[in-house]
PDB file of C-alpha atoms in Angstrom:
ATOM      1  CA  UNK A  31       0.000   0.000   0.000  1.00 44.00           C
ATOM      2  CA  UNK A  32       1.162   3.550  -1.104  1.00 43.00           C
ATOM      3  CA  UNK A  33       1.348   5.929   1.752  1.00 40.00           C
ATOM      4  CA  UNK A  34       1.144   9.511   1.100  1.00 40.00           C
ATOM      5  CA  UNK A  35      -0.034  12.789   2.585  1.00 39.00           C
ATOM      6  CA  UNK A  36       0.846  15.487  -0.400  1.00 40.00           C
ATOM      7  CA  UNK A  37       1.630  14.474  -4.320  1.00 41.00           C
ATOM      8  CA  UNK A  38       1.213  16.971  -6.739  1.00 41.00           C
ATOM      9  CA  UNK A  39       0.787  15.720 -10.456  1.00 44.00           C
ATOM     10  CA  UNK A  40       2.746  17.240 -13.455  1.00 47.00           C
ATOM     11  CA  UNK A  41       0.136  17.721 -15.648  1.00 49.00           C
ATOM     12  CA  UNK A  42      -2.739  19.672 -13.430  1.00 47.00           C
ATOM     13  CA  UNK A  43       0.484  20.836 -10.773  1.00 49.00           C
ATOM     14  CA  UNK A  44      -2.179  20.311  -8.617  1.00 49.00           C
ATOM     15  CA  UNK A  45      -2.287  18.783  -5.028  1.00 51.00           C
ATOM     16  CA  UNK A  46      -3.228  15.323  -4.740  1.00 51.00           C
ATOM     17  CA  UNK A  47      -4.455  14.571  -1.884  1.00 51.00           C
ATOM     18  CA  UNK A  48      -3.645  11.342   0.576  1.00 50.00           C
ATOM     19  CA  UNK A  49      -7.125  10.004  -0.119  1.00 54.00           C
ATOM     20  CA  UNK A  50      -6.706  10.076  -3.719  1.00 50.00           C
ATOM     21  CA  UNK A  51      -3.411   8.496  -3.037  1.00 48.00           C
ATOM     22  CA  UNK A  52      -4.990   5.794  -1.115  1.00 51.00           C
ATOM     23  CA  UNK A  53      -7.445   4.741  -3.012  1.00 56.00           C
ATOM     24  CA  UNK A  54      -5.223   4.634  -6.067  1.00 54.00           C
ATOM     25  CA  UNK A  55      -3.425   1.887  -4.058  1.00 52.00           C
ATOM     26  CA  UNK A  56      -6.631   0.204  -3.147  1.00 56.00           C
ATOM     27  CA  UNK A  57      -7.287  -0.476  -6.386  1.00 57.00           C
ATOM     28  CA  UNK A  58      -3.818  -1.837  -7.796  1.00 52.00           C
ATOM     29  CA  UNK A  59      -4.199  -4.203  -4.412  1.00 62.00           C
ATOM     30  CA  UNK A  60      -7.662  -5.125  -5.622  1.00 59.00           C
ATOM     31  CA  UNK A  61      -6.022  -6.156  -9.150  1.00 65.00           C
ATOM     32  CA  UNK A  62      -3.028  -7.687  -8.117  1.00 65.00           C
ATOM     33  CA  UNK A  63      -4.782  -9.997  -5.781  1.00 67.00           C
ATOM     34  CA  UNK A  64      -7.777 -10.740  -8.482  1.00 65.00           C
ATOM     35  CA  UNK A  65      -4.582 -11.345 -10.410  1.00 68.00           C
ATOM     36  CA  UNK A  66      -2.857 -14.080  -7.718  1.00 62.00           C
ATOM     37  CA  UNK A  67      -6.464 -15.418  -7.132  1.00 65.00           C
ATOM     38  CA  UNK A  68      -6.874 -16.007 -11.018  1.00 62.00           C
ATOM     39  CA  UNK A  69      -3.279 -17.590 -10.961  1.00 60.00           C
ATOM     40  CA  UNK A  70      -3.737 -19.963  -8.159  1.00 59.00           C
ATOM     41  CA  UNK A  71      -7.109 -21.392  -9.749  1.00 66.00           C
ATOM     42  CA  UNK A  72      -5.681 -21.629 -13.029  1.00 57.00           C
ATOM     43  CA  UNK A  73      -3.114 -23.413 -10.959  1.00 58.00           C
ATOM     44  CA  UNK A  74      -4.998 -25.825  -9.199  1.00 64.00           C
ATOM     45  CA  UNK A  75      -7.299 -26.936 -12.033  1.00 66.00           C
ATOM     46  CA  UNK A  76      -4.397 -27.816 -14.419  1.00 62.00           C
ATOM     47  CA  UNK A  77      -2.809 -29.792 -11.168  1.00 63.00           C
ATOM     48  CA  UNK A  78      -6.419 -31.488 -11.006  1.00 60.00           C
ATOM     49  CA  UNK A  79      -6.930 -32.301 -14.314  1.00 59.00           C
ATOM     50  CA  UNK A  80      -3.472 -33.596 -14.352  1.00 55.00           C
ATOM     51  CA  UNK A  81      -4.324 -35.524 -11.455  1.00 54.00           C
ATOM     52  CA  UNK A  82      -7.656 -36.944 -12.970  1.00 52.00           C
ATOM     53  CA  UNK A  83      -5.563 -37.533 -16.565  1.00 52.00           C
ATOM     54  CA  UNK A  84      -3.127 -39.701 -15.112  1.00 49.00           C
ATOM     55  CA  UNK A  85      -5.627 -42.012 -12.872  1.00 51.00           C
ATOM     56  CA  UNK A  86      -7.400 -42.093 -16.253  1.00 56.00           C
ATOM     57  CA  UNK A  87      -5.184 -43.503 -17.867  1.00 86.00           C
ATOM     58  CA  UNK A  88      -4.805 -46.858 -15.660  1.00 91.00           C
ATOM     59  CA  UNK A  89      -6.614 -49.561 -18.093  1.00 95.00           C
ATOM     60  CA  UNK A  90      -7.850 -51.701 -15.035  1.00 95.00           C
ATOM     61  CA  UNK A  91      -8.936 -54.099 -17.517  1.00 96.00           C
ATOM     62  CA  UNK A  92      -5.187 -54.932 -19.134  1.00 96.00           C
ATOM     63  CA  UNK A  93      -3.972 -54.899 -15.117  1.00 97.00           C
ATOM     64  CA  UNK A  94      -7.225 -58.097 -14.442  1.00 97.00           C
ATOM     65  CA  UNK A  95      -5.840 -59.544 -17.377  1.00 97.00           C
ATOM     66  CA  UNK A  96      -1.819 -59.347 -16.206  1.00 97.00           C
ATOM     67  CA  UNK A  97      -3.260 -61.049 -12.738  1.00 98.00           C
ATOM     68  CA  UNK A  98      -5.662 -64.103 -13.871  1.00 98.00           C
ATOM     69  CA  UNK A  99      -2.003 -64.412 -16.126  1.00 97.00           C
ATOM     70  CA  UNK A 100      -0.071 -64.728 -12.663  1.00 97.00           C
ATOM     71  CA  UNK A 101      -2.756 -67.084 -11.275  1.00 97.00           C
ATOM     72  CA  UNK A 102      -2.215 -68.912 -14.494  1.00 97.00           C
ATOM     73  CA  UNK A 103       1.234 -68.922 -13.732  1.00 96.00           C
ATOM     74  CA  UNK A 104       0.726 -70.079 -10.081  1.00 96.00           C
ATOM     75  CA  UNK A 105      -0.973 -73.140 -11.283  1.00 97.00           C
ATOM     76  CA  UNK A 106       1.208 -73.928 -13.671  1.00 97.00           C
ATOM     77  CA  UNK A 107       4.090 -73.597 -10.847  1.00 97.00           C
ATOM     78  CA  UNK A 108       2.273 -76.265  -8.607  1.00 97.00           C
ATOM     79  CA  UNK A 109       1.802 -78.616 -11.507  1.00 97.00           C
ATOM     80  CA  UNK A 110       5.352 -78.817 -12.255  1.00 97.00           C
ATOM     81  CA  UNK A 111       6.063 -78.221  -8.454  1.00 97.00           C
ATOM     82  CA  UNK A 112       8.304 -75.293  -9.788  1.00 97.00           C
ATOM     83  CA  UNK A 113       9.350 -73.239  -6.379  1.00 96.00           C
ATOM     84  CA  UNK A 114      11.007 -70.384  -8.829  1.00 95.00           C
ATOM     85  CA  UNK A 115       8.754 -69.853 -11.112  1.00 94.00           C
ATOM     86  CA  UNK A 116       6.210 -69.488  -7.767  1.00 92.00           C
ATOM     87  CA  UNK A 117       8.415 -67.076  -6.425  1.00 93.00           C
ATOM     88  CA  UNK A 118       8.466 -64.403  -9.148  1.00 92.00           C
ATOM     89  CA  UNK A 119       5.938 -62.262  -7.803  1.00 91.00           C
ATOM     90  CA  UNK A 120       6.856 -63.036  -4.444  1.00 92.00           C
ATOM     91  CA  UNK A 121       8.438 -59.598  -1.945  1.00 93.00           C
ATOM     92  CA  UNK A 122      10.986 -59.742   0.361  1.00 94.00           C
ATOM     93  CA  UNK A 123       8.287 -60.541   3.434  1.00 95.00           C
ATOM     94  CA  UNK A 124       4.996 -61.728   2.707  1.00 95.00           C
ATOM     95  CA  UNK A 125       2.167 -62.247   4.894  1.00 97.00           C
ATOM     96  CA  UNK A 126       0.147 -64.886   5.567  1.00 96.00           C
ATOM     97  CA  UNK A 127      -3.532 -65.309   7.330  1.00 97.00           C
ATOM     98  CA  UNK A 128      -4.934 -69.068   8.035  1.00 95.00           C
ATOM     99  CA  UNK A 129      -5.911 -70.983  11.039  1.00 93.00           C
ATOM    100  CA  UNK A 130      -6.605 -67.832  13.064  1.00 95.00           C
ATOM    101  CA  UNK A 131      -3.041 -66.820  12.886  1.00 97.00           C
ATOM    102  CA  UNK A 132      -1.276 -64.001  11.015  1.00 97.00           C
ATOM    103  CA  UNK A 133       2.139 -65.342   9.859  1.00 96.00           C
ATOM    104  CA  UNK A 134       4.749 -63.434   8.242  1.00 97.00           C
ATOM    105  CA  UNK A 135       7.823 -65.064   6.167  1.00 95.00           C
ATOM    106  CA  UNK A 136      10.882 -63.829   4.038  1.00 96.00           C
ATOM    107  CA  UNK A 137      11.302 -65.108   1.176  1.00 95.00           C
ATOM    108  CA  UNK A 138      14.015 -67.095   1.667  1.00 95.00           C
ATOM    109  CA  UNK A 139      11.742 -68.692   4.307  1.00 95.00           C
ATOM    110  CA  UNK A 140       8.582 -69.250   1.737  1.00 94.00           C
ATOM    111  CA  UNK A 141      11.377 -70.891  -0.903  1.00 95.00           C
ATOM    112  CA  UNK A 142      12.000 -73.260   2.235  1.00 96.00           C
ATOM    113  CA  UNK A 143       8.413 -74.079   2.855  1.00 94.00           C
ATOM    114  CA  UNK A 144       6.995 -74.340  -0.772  1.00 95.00           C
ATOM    115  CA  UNK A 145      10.249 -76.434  -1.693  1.00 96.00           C
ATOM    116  CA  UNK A 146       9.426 -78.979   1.311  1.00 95.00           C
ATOM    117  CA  UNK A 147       5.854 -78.617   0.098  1.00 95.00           C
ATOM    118  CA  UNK A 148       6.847 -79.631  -3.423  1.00 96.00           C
ATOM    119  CA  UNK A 149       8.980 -82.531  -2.147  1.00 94.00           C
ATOM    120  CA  UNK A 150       7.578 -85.736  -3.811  1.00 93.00           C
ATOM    121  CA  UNK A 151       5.068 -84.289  -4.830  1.00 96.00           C
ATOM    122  CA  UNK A 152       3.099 -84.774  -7.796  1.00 97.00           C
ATOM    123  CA  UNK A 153      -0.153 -82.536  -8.788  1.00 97.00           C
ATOM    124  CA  UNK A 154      -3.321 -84.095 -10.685  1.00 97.00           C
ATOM    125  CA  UNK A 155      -5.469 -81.120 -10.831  1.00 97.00           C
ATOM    126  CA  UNK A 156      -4.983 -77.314  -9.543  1.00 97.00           C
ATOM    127  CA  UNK A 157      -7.521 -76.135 -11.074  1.00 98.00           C
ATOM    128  CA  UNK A 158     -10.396 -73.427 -10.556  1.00 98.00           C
ATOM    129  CA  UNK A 159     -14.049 -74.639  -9.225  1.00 97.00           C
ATOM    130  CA  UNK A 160     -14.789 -70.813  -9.476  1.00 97.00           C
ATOM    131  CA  UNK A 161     -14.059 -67.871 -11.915  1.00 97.00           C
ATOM    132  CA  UNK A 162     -11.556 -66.054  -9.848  1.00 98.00           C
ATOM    133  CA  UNK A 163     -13.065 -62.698  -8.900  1.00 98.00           C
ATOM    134  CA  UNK A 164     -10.481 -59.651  -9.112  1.00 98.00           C
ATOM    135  CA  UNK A 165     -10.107 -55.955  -8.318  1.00 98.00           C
ATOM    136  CA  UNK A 166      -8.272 -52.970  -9.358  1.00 98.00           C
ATOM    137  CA  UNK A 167      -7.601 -50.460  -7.734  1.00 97.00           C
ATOM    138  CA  UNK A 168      -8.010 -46.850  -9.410  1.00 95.00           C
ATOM    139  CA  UNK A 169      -4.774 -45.730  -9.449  1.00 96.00           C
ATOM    140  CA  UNK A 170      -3.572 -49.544 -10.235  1.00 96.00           C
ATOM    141  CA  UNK A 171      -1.493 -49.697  -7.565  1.00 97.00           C
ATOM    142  CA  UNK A 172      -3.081 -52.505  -5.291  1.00 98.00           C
ATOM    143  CA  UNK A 173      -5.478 -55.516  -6.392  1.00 98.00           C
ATOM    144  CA  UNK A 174      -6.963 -58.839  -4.929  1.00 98.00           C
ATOM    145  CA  UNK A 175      -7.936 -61.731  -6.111  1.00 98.00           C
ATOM    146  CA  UNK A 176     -10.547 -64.203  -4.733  1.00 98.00           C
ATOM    147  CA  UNK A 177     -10.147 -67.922  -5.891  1.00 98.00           C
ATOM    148  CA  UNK A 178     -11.722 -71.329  -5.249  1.00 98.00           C
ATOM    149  CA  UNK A 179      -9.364 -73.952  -6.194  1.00 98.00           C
ATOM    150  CA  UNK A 180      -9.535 -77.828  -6.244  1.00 97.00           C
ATOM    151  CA  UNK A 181      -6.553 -79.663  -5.774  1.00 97.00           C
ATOM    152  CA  UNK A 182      -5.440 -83.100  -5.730  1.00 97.00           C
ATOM    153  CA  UNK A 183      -2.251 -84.188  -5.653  1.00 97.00           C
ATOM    154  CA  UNK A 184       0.016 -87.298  -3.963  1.00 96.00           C
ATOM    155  CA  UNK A 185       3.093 -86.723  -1.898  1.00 94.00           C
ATOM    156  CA  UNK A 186       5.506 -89.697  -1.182  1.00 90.00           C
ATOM    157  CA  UNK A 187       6.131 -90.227   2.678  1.00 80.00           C
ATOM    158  CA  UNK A 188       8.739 -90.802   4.690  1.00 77.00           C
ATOM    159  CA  UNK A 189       8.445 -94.492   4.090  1.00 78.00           C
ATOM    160  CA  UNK A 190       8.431 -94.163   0.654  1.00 76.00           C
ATOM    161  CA  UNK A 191       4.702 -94.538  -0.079  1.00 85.00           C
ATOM    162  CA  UNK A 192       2.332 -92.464  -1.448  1.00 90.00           C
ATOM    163  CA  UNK A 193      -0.224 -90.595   0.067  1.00 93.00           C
ATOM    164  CA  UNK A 194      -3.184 -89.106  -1.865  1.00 94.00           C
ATOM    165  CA  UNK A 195      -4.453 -85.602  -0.632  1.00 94.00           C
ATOM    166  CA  UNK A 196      -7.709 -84.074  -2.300  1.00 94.00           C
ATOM    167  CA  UNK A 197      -9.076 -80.802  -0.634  1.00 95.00           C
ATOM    168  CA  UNK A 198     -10.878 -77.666  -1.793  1.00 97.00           C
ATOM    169  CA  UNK A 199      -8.754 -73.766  -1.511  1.00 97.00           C
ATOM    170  CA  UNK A 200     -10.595 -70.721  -1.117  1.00 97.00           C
ATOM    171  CA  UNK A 201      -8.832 -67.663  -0.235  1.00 97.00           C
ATOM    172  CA  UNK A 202      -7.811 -64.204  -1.404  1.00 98.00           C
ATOM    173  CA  UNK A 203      -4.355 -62.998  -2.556  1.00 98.00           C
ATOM    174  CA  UNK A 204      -3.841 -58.747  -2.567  1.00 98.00           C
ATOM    175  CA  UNK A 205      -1.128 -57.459  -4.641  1.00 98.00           C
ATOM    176  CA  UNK A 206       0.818 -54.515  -4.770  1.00 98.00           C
ATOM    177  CA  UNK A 207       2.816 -52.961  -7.912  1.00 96.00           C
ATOM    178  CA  UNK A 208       6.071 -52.293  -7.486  1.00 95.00           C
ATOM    179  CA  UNK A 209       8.079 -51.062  -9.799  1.00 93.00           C
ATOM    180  CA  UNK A 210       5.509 -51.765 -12.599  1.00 93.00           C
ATOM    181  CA  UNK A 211       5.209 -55.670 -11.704  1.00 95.00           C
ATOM    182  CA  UNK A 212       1.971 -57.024  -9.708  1.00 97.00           C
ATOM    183  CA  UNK A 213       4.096 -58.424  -6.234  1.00 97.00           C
ATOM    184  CA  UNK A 214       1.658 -61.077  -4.095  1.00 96.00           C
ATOM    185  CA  UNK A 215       1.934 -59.554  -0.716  1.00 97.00           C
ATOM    186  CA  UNK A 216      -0.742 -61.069   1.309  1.00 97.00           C
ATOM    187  CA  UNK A 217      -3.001 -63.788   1.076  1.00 97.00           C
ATOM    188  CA  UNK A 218      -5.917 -65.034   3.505  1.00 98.00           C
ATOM    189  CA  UNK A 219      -6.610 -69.534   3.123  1.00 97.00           C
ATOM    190  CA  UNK A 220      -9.372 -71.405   4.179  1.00 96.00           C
ATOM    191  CA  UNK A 221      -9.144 -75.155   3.241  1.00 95.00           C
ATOM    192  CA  UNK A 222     -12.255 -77.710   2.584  1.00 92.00           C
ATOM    193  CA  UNK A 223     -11.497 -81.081   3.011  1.00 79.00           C
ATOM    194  CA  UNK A 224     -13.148 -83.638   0.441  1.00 76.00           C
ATOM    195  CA  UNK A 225     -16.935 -84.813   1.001  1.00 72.00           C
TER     196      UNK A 225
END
């Protein structure tokens, strides 16, 4: 703001006074802060839009597709009993919810367990009693997956016979992108034994 008490004006050599003075001010504050206002929204609709642009652009149908693919590849892993090819969408620590307990294992742990698992094993079916139901998020950074699986596979013993095991898996595995590749990071089991 412009503070003055006297100005005189070369054309008129008259006397301005200090309310002419301040009002002049007024209204050069009035534009400069229509001016920021205009800025700012101009500002934050281009940020918006921007925003809105980029979430658009997440095809959540080609990200469904890319994770029934990894389920495909999951079954394909237990029918060969195939620990690495398991593992490739696996994190560093992955948790685990079954029993009533919440468990949590590094991957060098999981490689352990699912390479026990696999152990004389040999897989008949792994296959879906359900179309798998799966969500995207918005932004396509997180997604689940609910299946209902039927298994039955045998699994040599310690004595060197085989034992037959037929049950039912429901559950639901959540993902997480990282890095642009779907990563399982948590899954919740039930199991159904046979009628």
């Amino acid at each position: 703001m412009i503070y003055s008490y006297l100005s005189f004006t070369p054309q008129s050599s008259g006397i301005i006074t200090s309310q002419a003075v301040y009002q002049e001010s007024q209204d050069l504050n009035f534009q400069e802060e229509t001016e920021v206002k205009y800025f700012v929204t101009l500002l934050l609709f281009v940020v918006c839009t921007s925003s809105a642009r980029a979430q658009a652009t997440v095809d959540l149908e080609k990200e469904k597709v890319e994770l029934l693919r990894l389920h495909r590849i999951d079954r394909e892993a237990h029918l060969r009993t195939d620990v690495e090819s398991l593992q490739r969408s696996s994190p560093e620590e992955f948790i685990s919810v079954s029993r009533g307990k919440i468990h949590r294992a590094k991957k060098s742990d999981e490689r352990k367990l699912f390479t026990e698992y696999f152990r004389g094993a040999k897989y008949y079916e792994w296959d879906d009693e359900e179309e798998p139901i799966v969500r995207v998020s918005k932004d396509g950074s997180m997604a689940w997956m609910i299946t209902r699986v039927r298994v039955r596979r045998t699994k040599k013993g310690t004595a060197g016979g085989e034992k037959e095991e037929n049950f039912t898996y429901a559950g639901i595995m959540t993902y997480e992108k990282v890095n642009g590749k779907w990563m399982r990071v948590a899954n919740v089991s039930t199991f159904e034994p046979p009628n």
